[in-house]
Amino acid sequence: MTITLTEKAAKHITRYIEKRGKGLGLRFGVRTTGCSGLAYKLEYVDEAQDEDNVFESHGVKLFVDPKSLPYIDGTELDYAREGLNEGFKFNNPNVKDECGCGESFRI
């Protein structure tokens, strides 16, 4: 099982953790919501949990709870800028369908 970051995503996360002045890395998981059932969630990690799975990519640690891992195993996080929009892109090989607005997905 693995979760990775592109170099661009890692640089973005590192920059924001430095601006913030603290943080061990980024928590990556899923929550139940939206029209397709699941949505990604990201938040800074200041303290690791005992049950966390920790992945490191380009010097950035990603913390994943055991319940989320089966849904995001193999995912690569990228950071992209498209026109006026910018944000994380989730290249998840497990996704079978996404809603029209792009906020949720189904496995």
PDB file of N, CA and C in Angstrom:
ATOM      1  N   MET A   1       0.846  -1.181   0.000  1.00  0.00           N
ATOM      2  CA  MET A   1       0.000   0.000   0.000  1.00  0.00           C
ATOM      3  C   MET A   1       0.888   1.240   0.000  1.00  0.00           C
ATOM      4  N   THR A   2       0.488   2.202  -0.806  1.00  0.00           N
ATOM      5  CA  THR A   2       1.303   3.409  -0.905  1.00  0.00           C
ATOM      6  C   THR A   2       0.481   4.619  -1.337  1.00  0.00           C
ATOM      7  N   ILE A   3       0.898   5.773  -0.873  1.00  0.00           N
ATOM      8  CA  ILE A   3       0.344   7.062  -1.276  1.00  0.00           C
ATOM      9  C   ILE A   3       1.559   7.921  -1.625  1.00  0.00           C
ATOM     10  N   THR A   4       1.517   8.639  -2.756  1.00  0.00           N
ATOM     11  CA  THR A   4       2.662   9.453  -3.153  1.00  0.00           C
ATOM     12  C   THR A   4       2.236  10.878  -3.495  1.00  0.00           C
ATOM     13  N   LEU A   5       3.234  11.740  -3.544  1.00  0.00           N
ATOM     14  CA  LEU A   5       3.059  13.137  -3.941  1.00  0.00           C
ATOM     15  C   LEU A   5       3.935  13.402  -5.161  1.00  0.00           C
ATOM     16  N   THR A   6       3.483  14.275  -6.030  1.00  0.00           N
ATOM     17  CA  THR A   6       4.375  14.768  -7.069  1.00  0.00           C
ATOM     18  C   THR A   6       5.301  15.784  -6.410  1.00  0.00           C
ATOM     19  N   GLU A   7       6.379  16.100  -7.077  1.00  0.00           N
ATOM     20  CA  GLU A   7       7.309  17.092  -6.530  1.00  0.00           C
ATOM     21  C   GLU A   7       6.618  18.444  -6.349  1.00  0.00           C
ATOM     22  N   LYS A   8       5.755  18.802  -7.289  1.00  0.00           N
ATOM     23  CA  LYS A   8       5.037  20.080  -7.212  1.00  0.00           C
ATOM     24  C   LYS A   8       4.128  20.121  -5.982  1.00  0.00           C
ATOM     25  N   ALA A   9       3.416  19.034  -5.701  1.00  0.00           N
ATOM     26  CA  ALA A   9       2.543  18.974  -4.527  1.00  0.00           C
ATOM     27  C   ALA A   9       3.365  19.039  -3.245  1.00  0.00           C
ATOM     28  N   ALA A  10       4.492  18.333  -3.209  1.00  0.00           N
ATOM     29  CA  ALA A  10       5.350  18.337  -2.026  1.00  0.00           C
ATOM     30  C   ALA A  10       5.875  19.742  -1.732  1.00  0.00           C
ATOM     31  N   LYS A  11       6.287  20.456  -2.768  1.00  0.00           N
ATOM     32  CA  LYS A  11       6.779  21.829  -2.582  1.00  0.00           C
ATOM     33  C   LYS A  11       5.674  22.729  -2.048  1.00  0.00           C
ATOM     34  N   HIS A  12       4.472  22.571  -2.563  1.00  0.00           N
ATOM     35  CA  HIS A  12       3.341  23.381  -2.102  1.00  0.00           C
ATOM     36  C   HIS A  12       3.059  23.121  -0.615  1.00  0.00           C
ATOM     37  N   ILE A  13       3.018  21.861  -0.226  1.00  0.00           N
ATOM     38  CA  ILE A  13       2.743  21.500   1.163  1.00  0.00           C
ATOM     39  C   ILE A  13       3.854  22.017   2.071  1.00  0.00           C
ATOM     40  N   THR A  14       5.108  21.831   1.671  1.00  0.00           N
ATOM     41  CA  THR A  14       6.250  22.294   2.464  1.00  0.00           C
ATOM     42  C   THR A  14       6.185  23.798   2.673  1.00  0.00           C
ATOM     43  N   ARG A  15       5.868  24.529   1.624  1.00  0.00           N
ATOM     44  CA  ARG A  15       5.768  25.991   1.708  1.00  0.00           C
ATOM     45  C   ARG A  15       4.705  26.408   2.724  1.00  0.00           C
ATOM     46  N   TYR A  16       3.555  25.733   2.712  1.00  0.00           N
ATOM     47  CA  TYR A  16       2.479  26.108   3.627  1.00  0.00           C
ATOM     48  C   TYR A  16       2.759  25.686   5.062  1.00  0.00           C
ATOM     49  N   ILE A  17       3.442  24.577   5.261  1.00  0.00           N
ATOM     50  CA  ILE A  17       3.821  24.176   6.621  1.00  0.00           C
ATOM     51  C   ILE A  17       4.836  25.179   7.176  1.00  0.00           C
ATOM     52  N   GLU A  18       5.762  25.635   6.349  1.00  0.00           N
ATOM     53  CA  GLU A  18       6.735  26.643   6.780  1.00  0.00           C
ATOM     54  C   GLU A  18       6.039  27.959   7.112  1.00  0.00           C
ATOM     55  N   LYS A  19       5.082  28.396   6.291  1.00  0.00           N
ATOM     56  CA  LYS A  19       4.314  29.617   6.569  1.00  0.00           C
ATOM     57  C   LYS A  19       3.565  29.501   7.890  1.00  0.00           C
ATOM     58  N   ARG A  20       3.017  28.334   8.126  1.00  0.00           N
ATOM     59  CA  ARG A  20       2.240  28.049   9.324  1.00  0.00           C
ATOM     60  C   ARG A  20       3.126  28.033  10.573  1.00  0.00           C
ATOM     61  N   GLY A  21       4.374  27.652  10.395  1.00  0.00           N
ATOM     62  CA  GLY A  21       5.313  27.644  11.498  1.00  0.00           C
ATOM     63  C   GLY A  21       5.324  26.374  12.331  1.00  0.00           C
ATOM     64  N   LYS A  22       4.521  25.399  11.964  1.00  0.00           N
ATOM     65  CA  LYS A  22       4.503  24.119  12.670  1.00  0.00           C
ATOM     66  C   LYS A  22       3.811  23.085  11.806  1.00  0.00           C
ATOM     67  N   GLY A  23       4.005  21.812  12.158  1.00  0.00           N
ATOM     68  CA  GLY A  23       3.339  20.735  11.442  1.00  0.00           C
ATOM     69  C   GLY A  23       4.298  19.618  11.084  1.00  0.00           C
ATOM     70  N   LEU A  24       3.796  18.400  11.217  1.00  0.00           N
ATOM     71  CA  LEU A  24       4.575  17.208  10.879  1.00  0.00           C
ATOM     72  C   LEU A  24       4.369  16.795   9.433  1.00  0.00           C
ATOM     73  N   GLY A  25       3.252  17.192   8.856  1.00  0.00           N
ATOM     74  CA  GLY A  25       2.912  16.798   7.494  1.00  0.00           C
ATOM     75  C   GLY A  25       1.445  17.046   7.226  1.00  0.00           C
ATOM     76  N   LEU A  26       0.870  16.217   6.379  1.00  0.00           N
ATOM     77  CA  LEU A  26      -0.512  16.390   5.941  1.00  0.00           C
ATOM     78  C   LEU A  26      -1.301  15.108   6.171  1.00  0.00           C
ATOM     79  N   ARG A  27      -2.497  15.245   6.749  1.00  0.00           N
ATOM     80  CA  ARG A  27      -3.398  14.105   6.914  1.00  0.00           C
ATOM     81  C   ARG A  27      -4.264  14.021   5.662  1.00  0.00           C
ATOM     82  N   PHE A  28      -4.314  12.833   5.081  1.00  0.00           N
ATOM     83  CA  PHE A  28      -5.066  12.595   3.854  1.00  0.00           C
ATOM     84  C   PHE A  28      -6.033  11.455   4.127  1.00  0.00           C
ATOM     85  N   GLY A  29      -7.298  11.688   3.856  1.00  0.00           N
ATOM     86  CA  GLY A  29      -8.291  10.652   4.090  1.00  0.00           C
ATOM     87  C   GLY A  29      -9.539  10.899   3.273  1.00  0.00           C
ATOM     88  N   VAL A  30     -10.574  10.142   3.588  1.00  0.00           N
ATOM     89  CA  VAL A  30     -11.868  10.302   2.929  1.00  0.00           C
ATOM     90  C   VAL A  30     -12.950  10.455   3.979  1.00  0.00           C
ATOM     91  N   ARG A  31     -14.047  11.061   3.555  1.00  0.00           N
ATOM     92  CA  ARG A  31     -15.237  11.161   4.407  1.00  0.00           C
ATOM     93  C   ARG A  31     -16.451  10.864   3.546  1.00  0.00           C
ATOM     94  N   THR A  32     -17.516  10.436   4.177  1.00  0.00           N
ATOM     95  CA  THR A  32     -18.753  10.138   3.466  1.00  0.00           C
ATOM     96  C   THR A  32     -19.493  11.442   3.226  1.00  0.00           C
ATOM     97  N   THR A  33     -19.792  11.719   1.963  1.00  0.00           N
ATOM     98  CA  THR A  33     -20.498  12.957   1.611  1.00  0.00           C
ATOM     99  C   THR A  33     -20.773  12.989   0.110  1.00  0.00           C
ATOM    100  N   GLY A  34     -21.420  14.026  -0.329  1.00  0.00           N
ATOM    101  CA  GLY A  34     -21.597  14.301  -1.753  1.00  0.00           C
ATOM    102  C   GLY A  34     -22.538  13.355  -2.464  1.00  0.00           C
ATOM    103  N   CYS A  35     -22.696  13.606  -3.748  1.00  0.00           N
ATOM    104  CA  CYS A  35     -23.644  12.824  -4.532  1.00  0.00           C
ATOM    105  C   CYS A  35     -23.086  11.466  -4.949  1.00  0.00           C
ATOM    106  N   SER A  36     -21.763  11.275  -4.886  1.00  0.00           N
ATOM    107  CA  SER A  36     -21.189   9.978  -5.252  1.00  0.00           C
ATOM    108  C   SER A  36     -20.779   9.135  -4.048  1.00  0.00           C
ATOM    109  N   GLY A  37     -20.781   9.717  -2.873  1.00  0.00           N
ATOM    110  CA  GLY A  37     -20.546   8.926  -1.671  1.00  0.00           C
ATOM    111  C   GLY A  37     -19.327   9.252  -0.851  1.00  0.00           C
ATOM    112  N   LEU A  38     -18.175   9.560  -1.470  1.00  0.00           N
ATOM    113  CA  LEU A  38     -16.940   9.824  -0.734  1.00  0.00           C
ATOM    114  C   LEU A  38     -16.297  11.114  -1.239  1.00  0.00           C
ATOM    115  N   ALA A  39     -15.622  11.804  -0.330  1.00  0.00           N
ATOM    116  CA  ALA A  39     -14.865  12.994  -0.701  1.00  0.00           C
ATOM    117  C   ALA A  39     -13.528  12.953   0.023  1.00  0.00           C
ATOM    118  N   TYR A  40     -12.523  13.545  -0.582  1.00  0.00           N
ATOM    119  CA  TYR A  40     -11.202  13.606   0.031  1.00  0.00           C
ATOM    120  C   TYR A  40     -11.188  14.662   1.123  1.00  0.00           C
ATOM    121  N   LYS A  41     -10.369  14.439   2.135  1.00  0.00           N
ATOM    122  CA  LYS A  41     -10.159  15.466   3.150  1.00  0.00           C
ATOM    123  C   LYS A  41      -8.664  15.590   3.401  1.00  0.00           C
ATOM    124  N   LEU A  42      -8.216  16.817   3.572  1.00  0.00           N
ATOM    125  CA  LEU A  42      -6.818  17.132   3.829  1.00  0.00           C
ATOM    126  C   LEU A  42      -6.755  18.088   5.003  1.00  0.00           C
ATOM    127  N   GLU A  43      -5.802  17.858   5.908  1.00  0.00           N
ATOM    128  CA  GLU A  43      -5.587  18.781   7.016  1.00  0.00           C
ATOM    129  C   GLU A  43      -4.160  18.631   7.518  1.00  0.00           C
ATOM    130  N   TYR A  44      -3.656  19.684   8.138  1.00  0.00           N
ATOM    131  CA  TYR A  44      -2.310  19.635   8.693  1.00  0.00           C
ATOM    132  C   TYR A  44      -2.274  18.708   9.898  1.00  0.00           C
ATOM    133  N   VAL A  45      -1.118  18.086  10.110  1.00  0.00           N
ATOM    134  CA  VAL A  45      -0.922  17.206  11.258  1.00  0.00           C
ATOM    135  C   VAL A  45       0.106  17.844  12.178  1.00  0.00           C
ATOM    136  N   ASP A  46      -0.313  18.105  13.415  1.00  0.00           N
ATOM    137  CA  ASP A  46       0.603  18.611  14.420  1.00  0.00           C
ATOM    138  C   ASP A  46       1.025  17.502  15.377  1.00  0.00           C
ATOM    139  N   GLU A  47       0.200  16.458  15.439  1.00  0.00           N
ATOM    140  CA  GLU A  47       0.492  15.331  16.319  1.00  0.00           C
ATOM    141  C   GLU A  47      -0.006  14.052  15.658  1.00  0.00           C
ATOM    142  N   ALA A  48       0.884  13.073  15.504  1.00  0.00           N
ATOM    143  CA  ALA A  48       0.517  11.803  14.879  1.00  0.00           C
ATOM    144  C   ALA A  48      -0.355  10.974  15.816  1.00  0.00           C
ATOM    145  N   GLN A  49      -1.226  10.170  15.222  1.00  0.00           N
ATOM    146  CA  GLN A  49      -2.064   9.233  15.972  1.00  0.00           C
ATOM    147  C   GLN A  49      -1.403   7.856  15.906  1.00  0.00           C
ATOM    148  N   ASP A  50      -1.578   7.053  16.945  1.00  0.00           N
ATOM    149  CA  ASP A  50      -0.967   5.724  16.981  1.00  0.00           C
ATOM    150  C   ASP A  50      -1.348   4.856  15.786  1.00  0.00           C
ATOM    151  N   GLU A  51      -2.586   4.971  15.332  1.00  0.00           N
ATOM    152  CA  GLU A  51      -3.073   4.108  14.254  1.00  0.00           C
ATOM    153  C   GLU A  51      -2.732   4.622  12.850  1.00  0.00           C
ATOM    154  N   ASP A  52      -2.120   5.794  12.739  1.00  0.00           N
ATOM    155  CA  ASP A  52      -1.794   6.359  11.432  1.00  0.00           C
ATOM    156  C   ASP A  52      -0.837   5.484  10.634  1.00  0.00           C
ATOM    157  N   ASN A  53      -1.099   5.390   9.341  1.00  0.00           N
ATOM    158  CA  ASN A  53      -0.135   4.854   8.384  1.00  0.00           C
ATOM    159  C   ASN A  53       0.606   6.078   7.859  1.00  0.00           C
ATOM    160  N   VAL A  54       1.925   6.043   7.838  1.00  0.00           N
ATOM    161  CA  VAL A  54       2.705   7.207   7.424  1.00  0.00           C
ATOM    162  C   VAL A  54       3.469   6.872   6.147  1.00  0.00           C
ATOM    163  N   PHE A  55       3.298   7.738   5.151  1.00  0.00           N
ATOM    164  CA  PHE A  55       3.992   7.613   3.874  1.00  0.00           C
ATOM    165  C   PHE A  55       4.816   8.881   3.688  1.00  0.00           C
ATOM    166  N   GLU A  56       6.001   8.739   3.125  1.00  0.00           N
ATOM    167  CA  GLU A  56       6.831   9.915   2.880  1.00  0.00           C
ATOM    168  C   GLU A  56       7.162   9.989   1.398  1.00  0.00           C
ATOM    169  N   SER A  57       7.003  11.175   0.844  1.00  0.00           N
ATOM    170  CA  SER A  57       7.251  11.392  -0.575  1.00  0.00           C
ATOM    171  C   SER A  57       7.864  12.774  -0.753  1.00  0.00           C
ATOM    172  N   HIS A  58       9.017  12.862  -1.378  1.00  0.00           N
ATOM    173  CA  HIS A  58       9.726  14.131  -1.598  1.00  0.00           C
ATOM    174  C   HIS A  58       9.904  14.906  -0.294  1.00  0.00           C
ATOM    175  N   GLY A  59      10.162  14.181   0.795  1.00  0.00           N
ATOM    176  CA  GLY A  59      10.426  14.822   2.080  1.00  0.00           C
ATOM    177  C   GLY A  59       9.207  15.239   2.865  1.00  0.00           C
ATOM    178  N   VAL A  60       8.005  14.957   2.358  1.00  0.00           N
ATOM    179  CA  VAL A  60       6.766  15.324   3.051  1.00  0.00           C
ATOM    180  C   VAL A  60       6.087  14.054   3.566  1.00  0.00           C
ATOM    181  N   LYS A  61       5.643  14.104   4.826  1.00  0.00           N
ATOM    182  CA  LYS A  61       4.944  12.963   5.409  1.00  0.00           C
ATOM    183  C   LYS A  61       3.445  13.104   5.211  1.00  0.00           C
ATOM    184  N   LEU A  62       2.830  12.000   4.784  1.00  0.00           N
ATOM    185  CA  LEU A  62       1.375  11.913   4.648  1.00  0.00           C
ATOM    186  C   LEU A  62       0.880  10.918   5.691  1.00  0.00           C
ATOM    187  N   PHE A  63      -0.099  11.327   6.479  1.00  0.00           N
ATOM    188  CA  PHE A  63      -0.671  10.504   7.529  1.00  0.00           C
ATOM    189  C   PHE A  63      -2.054  10.054   7.077  1.00  0.00           C
ATOM    190  N   VAL A  64      -2.288   8.734   7.099  1.00  0.00           N
ATOM    191  CA  VAL A  64      -3.544   8.180   6.605  1.00  0.00           C
ATOM    192  C   VAL A  64      -4.129   7.256   7.671  1.00  0.00           C
ATOM    193  N   ASP A  65      -5.402   7.467   8.004  1.00  0.00           N
ATOM    194  CA  ASP A  65      -6.050   6.586   8.974  1.00  0.00           C
ATOM    195  C   ASP A  65      -6.377   5.245   8.305  1.00  0.00           C
ATOM    196  N   PRO A  66      -6.413   4.169   9.087  1.00  0.00           N
ATOM    197  CA  PRO A  66      -6.629   2.833   8.512  1.00  0.00           C
ATOM    198  C   PRO A  66      -7.953   2.674   7.769  1.00  0.00           C
ATOM    199  N   LYS A  67      -8.996   3.401   8.164  1.00  0.00           N
ATOM    200  CA  LYS A  67     -10.290   3.276   7.486  1.00  0.00           C
ATOM    201  C   LYS A  67     -10.262   3.893   6.090  1.00  0.00           C
ATOM    202  N   SER A  68      -9.473   4.942   5.901  1.00  0.00           N
ATOM    203  CA  SER A  68      -9.389   5.609   4.596  1.00  0.00           C
ATOM    204  C   SER A  68      -8.474   4.890   3.615  1.00  0.00           C
ATOM    205  N   LEU A  69      -7.478   4.204   4.129  1.00  0.00           N
ATOM    206  CA  LEU A  69      -6.436   3.629   3.269  1.00  0.00           C
ATOM    207  C   LEU A  69      -6.955   2.758   2.122  1.00  0.00           C
ATOM    208  N   PRO A  70      -7.919   1.850   2.335  1.00  0.00           N
ATOM    209  CA  PRO A  70      -8.381   1.028   1.195  1.00  0.00           C
ATOM    210  C   PRO A  70      -8.969   1.850   0.039  1.00  0.00           C
ATOM    211  N   TYR A  71      -9.524   3.026   0.344  1.00  0.00           N
ATOM    212  CA  TYR A  71     -10.144   3.862  -0.684  1.00  0.00           C
ATOM    213  C   TYR A  71      -9.122   4.687  -1.461  1.00  0.00           C
ATOM    214  N   ILE A  72      -7.957   4.950  -0.858  1.00  0.00           N
ATOM    215  CA  ILE A  72      -6.983   5.840  -1.494  1.00  0.00           C
ATOM    216  C   ILE A  72      -5.639   5.168  -1.765  1.00  0.00           C
ATOM    217  N   ASP A  73      -5.552   3.865  -1.528  1.00  0.00           N
ATOM    218  CA  ASP A  73      -4.311   3.141  -1.796  1.00  0.00           C
ATOM    219  C   ASP A  73      -3.905   3.328  -3.256  1.00  0.00           C
ATOM    220  N   GLY A  74      -2.662   3.675  -3.486  1.00  0.00           N
ATOM    221  CA  GLY A  74      -2.156   3.876  -4.838  1.00  0.00           C
ATOM    222  C   GLY A  74      -2.349   5.281  -5.376  1.00  0.00           C
ATOM    223  N   THR A  75      -2.944   6.168  -4.588  1.00  0.00           N
ATOM    224  CA  THR A  75      -3.224   7.530  -5.046  1.00  0.00           C
ATOM    225  C   THR A  75      -1.965   8.374  -5.089  1.00  0.00           C
ATOM    226  N   GLU A  76      -1.878   9.197  -6.123  1.00  0.00           N
ATOM    227  CA  GLU A  76      -0.829  10.201  -6.237  1.00  0.00           C
ATOM    228  C   GLU A  76      -1.495  11.568  -6.135  1.00  0.00           C
ATOM    229  N   LEU A  77      -1.012  12.389  -5.215  1.00  0.00           N
ATOM    230  CA  LEU A  77      -1.510  13.761  -5.092  1.00  0.00           C
ATOM    231  C   LEU A  77      -0.629  14.668  -5.931  1.00  0.00           C
ATOM    232  N   ASP A  78      -1.266  15.469  -6.742  1.00  0.00           N
ATOM    233  CA  ASP A  78      -0.560  16.447  -7.557  1.00  0.00           C
ATOM    234  C   ASP A  78      -1.120  17.817  -7.203  1.00  0.00           C
ATOM    235  N   TYR A  79      -0.391  18.853  -7.530  1.00  0.00           N
ATOM    236  CA  TYR A  79      -0.891  20.215  -7.352  1.00  0.00           C
ATOM    237  C   TYR A  79      -0.848  20.877  -8.712  1.00  0.00           C
ATOM    238  N   ALA A  80      -1.984  21.357  -9.169  1.00  0.00           N
ATOM    239  CA  ALA A  80      -2.065  21.882 -10.531  1.00  0.00           C
ATOM    240  C   ALA A  80      -2.736  23.242 -10.565  1.00  0.00           C
ATOM    241  N   ARG A  81      -2.369  23.993 -11.558  1.00  0.00           N
ATOM    242  CA  ARG A  81      -2.977  25.296 -11.828  1.00  0.00           C
ATOM    243  C   ARG A  81      -3.571  25.224 -13.220  1.00  0.00           C
ATOM    244  N   GLU A  82      -4.883  25.448 -13.315  1.00  0.00           N
ATOM    245  CA  GLU A  82      -5.578  25.417 -14.603  1.00  0.00           C
ATOM    246  C   GLU A  82      -6.350  26.715 -14.753  1.00  0.00           C
ATOM    247  N   GLY A  83      -5.838  27.609 -15.569  1.00  0.00           N
ATOM    248  CA  GLY A  83      -6.464  28.909 -15.714  1.00  0.00           C
ATOM    249  C   GLY A  83      -6.395  29.667 -14.397  1.00  0.00           C
ATOM    250  N   LEU A  84      -7.541  30.102 -13.898  1.00  0.00           N
ATOM    251  CA  LEU A  84      -7.590  30.823 -12.628  1.00  0.00           C
ATOM    252  C   LEU A  84      -7.716  29.893 -11.428  1.00  0.00           C
ATOM    253  N   ASN A  85      -7.926  28.608 -11.689  1.00  0.00           N
ATOM    254  CA  ASN A  85      -8.107  27.649 -10.602  1.00  0.00           C
ATOM    255  C   ASN A  85      -6.798  26.930 -10.293  1.00  0.00           C
ATOM    256  N   GLU A  86      -6.589  26.668  -9.008  1.00  0.00           N
ATOM    257  CA  GLU A  86      -5.451  25.871  -8.605  1.00  0.00           C
ATOM    258  C   GLU A  86      -5.849  25.029  -7.404  1.00  0.00           C
ATOM    259  N   GLY A  87      -5.223  23.867  -7.287  1.00  0.00           N
ATOM    260  CA  GLY A  87      -5.530  23.000  -6.163  1.00  0.00           C
ATOM    261  C   GLY A  87      -4.977  21.611  -6.367  1.00  0.00           C
ATOM    262  N   PHE A  88      -5.272  20.762  -5.397  1.00  0.00           N
ATOM    263  CA  PHE A  88      -4.793  19.393  -5.458  1.00  0.00           C
ATOM    264  C   PHE A  88      -5.598  18.581  -6.458  1.00  0.00           C
ATOM    265  N   LYS A  89      -4.902  17.718  -7.162  1.00  0.00           N
ATOM    266  CA  LYS A  89      -5.517  16.742  -8.065  1.00  0.00           C
ATOM    267  C   LYS A  89      -5.224  15.371  -7.466  1.00  0.00           C
ATOM    268  N   PHE A  90      -6.229  14.534  -7.430  1.00  0.00           N
ATOM    269  CA  PHE A  90      -6.100  13.204  -6.843  1.00  0.00           C
ATOM    270  C   PHE A  90      -6.130  12.170  -7.966  1.00  0.00           C
ATOM    271  N   ASN A  91      -4.998  11.558  -8.225  1.00  0.00           N
ATOM    272  CA  ASN A  91      -4.908  10.517  -9.243  1.00  0.00           C
ATOM    273  C   ASN A  91      -5.074   9.180  -8.526  1.00  0.00           C
ATOM    274  N   ASN A  92      -6.341   8.790  -8.345  1.00  0.00           N
ATOM    275  CA  ASN A  92      -6.696   7.609  -7.563  1.00  0.00           C
ATOM    276  C   ASN A  92      -7.119   6.479  -8.506  1.00  0.00           C
ATOM    277  N   PRO A  93      -6.345   5.394  -8.571  1.00  0.00           N
ATOM    278  CA  PRO A  93      -6.677   4.297  -9.479  1.00  0.00           C
ATOM    279  C   PRO A  93      -7.915   3.503  -9.064  1.00  0.00           C
ATOM    280  N   ASN A  94      -8.425   3.731  -7.865  1.00  0.00           N
ATOM    281  CA  ASN A  94      -9.579   2.988  -7.353  1.00  0.00           C
ATOM    282  C   ASN A  94     -10.927   3.602  -7.746  1.00  0.00           C
ATOM    283  N   VAL A  95     -10.928   4.838  -8.207  1.00  0.00           N
ATOM    284  CA  VAL A  95     -12.172   5.554  -8.497  1.00  0.00           C
ATOM    285  C   VAL A  95     -12.878   4.938  -9.701  1.00  0.00           C
ATOM    286  N   LYS A  96     -14.150   4.618  -9.507  1.00  0.00           N
ATOM    287  CA  LYS A  96     -14.983   4.068 -10.591  1.00  0.00           C
ATOM    288  C   LYS A  96     -15.852   5.137 -11.233  1.00  0.00           C
ATOM    289  N   ASP A  97     -16.207   6.165 -10.432  1.00  0.00           N
ATOM    290  CA  ASP A  97     -17.117   7.199 -10.924  1.00  0.00           C
ATOM    291  C   ASP A  97     -16.937   8.448 -10.075  1.00  0.00           C
ATOM    292  N   GLU A  98     -17.106   9.621 -10.702  1.00  0.00           N
ATOM    293  CA  GLU A  98     -17.054  10.898  -9.988  1.00  0.00           C
ATOM    294  C   GLU A  98     -18.314  11.680 -10.294  1.00  0.00           C
ATOM    295  N   CYS A  99     -18.697  12.521  -9.351  1.00  0.00           N
ATOM    296  CA  CYS A  99     -19.876  13.345  -9.598  1.00  0.00           C
ATOM    297  C   CYS A  99     -19.505  14.461 -10.586  1.00  0.00           C
ATOM    298  N   GLY A 100     -20.501  15.089 -11.154  1.00  0.00           N
ATOM    299  CA  GLY A 100     -20.285  16.123 -12.146  1.00  0.00           C
ATOM    300  C   GLY A 100     -19.516  17.329 -11.639  1.00  0.00           C
ATOM    301  N   CYS A 101     -19.672  17.652 -10.347  1.00  0.00           N
ATOM    302  CA  CYS A 101     -18.989  18.820  -9.798  1.00  0.00           C
ATOM    303  C   CYS A 101     -17.556  18.497  -9.390  1.00  0.00           C
ATOM    304  N   GLY A 102     -17.193  17.209  -9.372  1.00  0.00           N
ATOM    305  CA  GLY A 102     -15.830  16.813  -9.039  1.00  0.00           C
ATOM    306  C   GLY A 102     -15.514  16.802  -7.563  1.00  0.00           C
ATOM    307  N   GLU A 103     -16.513  16.972  -6.712  1.00  0.00           N
ATOM    308  CA  GLU A 103     -16.287  17.016  -5.278  1.00  0.00           C
ATOM    309  C   GLU A 103     -16.347  15.649  -4.602  1.00  0.00           C
ATOM    310  N   SER A 104     -16.968  14.679  -5.229  1.00  0.00           N
ATOM    311  CA  SER A 104     -17.065  13.373  -4.594  1.00  0.00           C
ATOM    312  C   SER A 104     -16.828  12.264  -5.624  1.00  0.00           C
ATOM    313  N   PHE A 105     -16.611  11.067  -5.105  1.00  0.00           N
ATOM    314  CA  PHE A 105     -16.307   9.937  -5.976  1.00  0.00           C
ATOM    315  C   PHE A 105     -16.868   8.653  -5.388  1.00  0.00           C
ATOM    316  N   ARG A 106     -16.849   7.597  -6.220  1.00  0.00           N
ATOM    317  CA  ARG A 106     -17.344   6.281  -5.806  1.00  0.00           C
ATOM    318  C   ARG A 106     -16.281   5.245  -6.152  1.00  0.00           C
ATOM    319  N   ILE A 107     -16.147   4.263  -5.283  1.00  0.00           N
ATOM    320  CA  ILE A 107     -15.181   3.169  -5.493  1.00  0.00           C
ATOM    321  C   ILE A 107     -15.926   1.962  -6.024  1.00  0.00           C
TER     322      ILE A 107
END
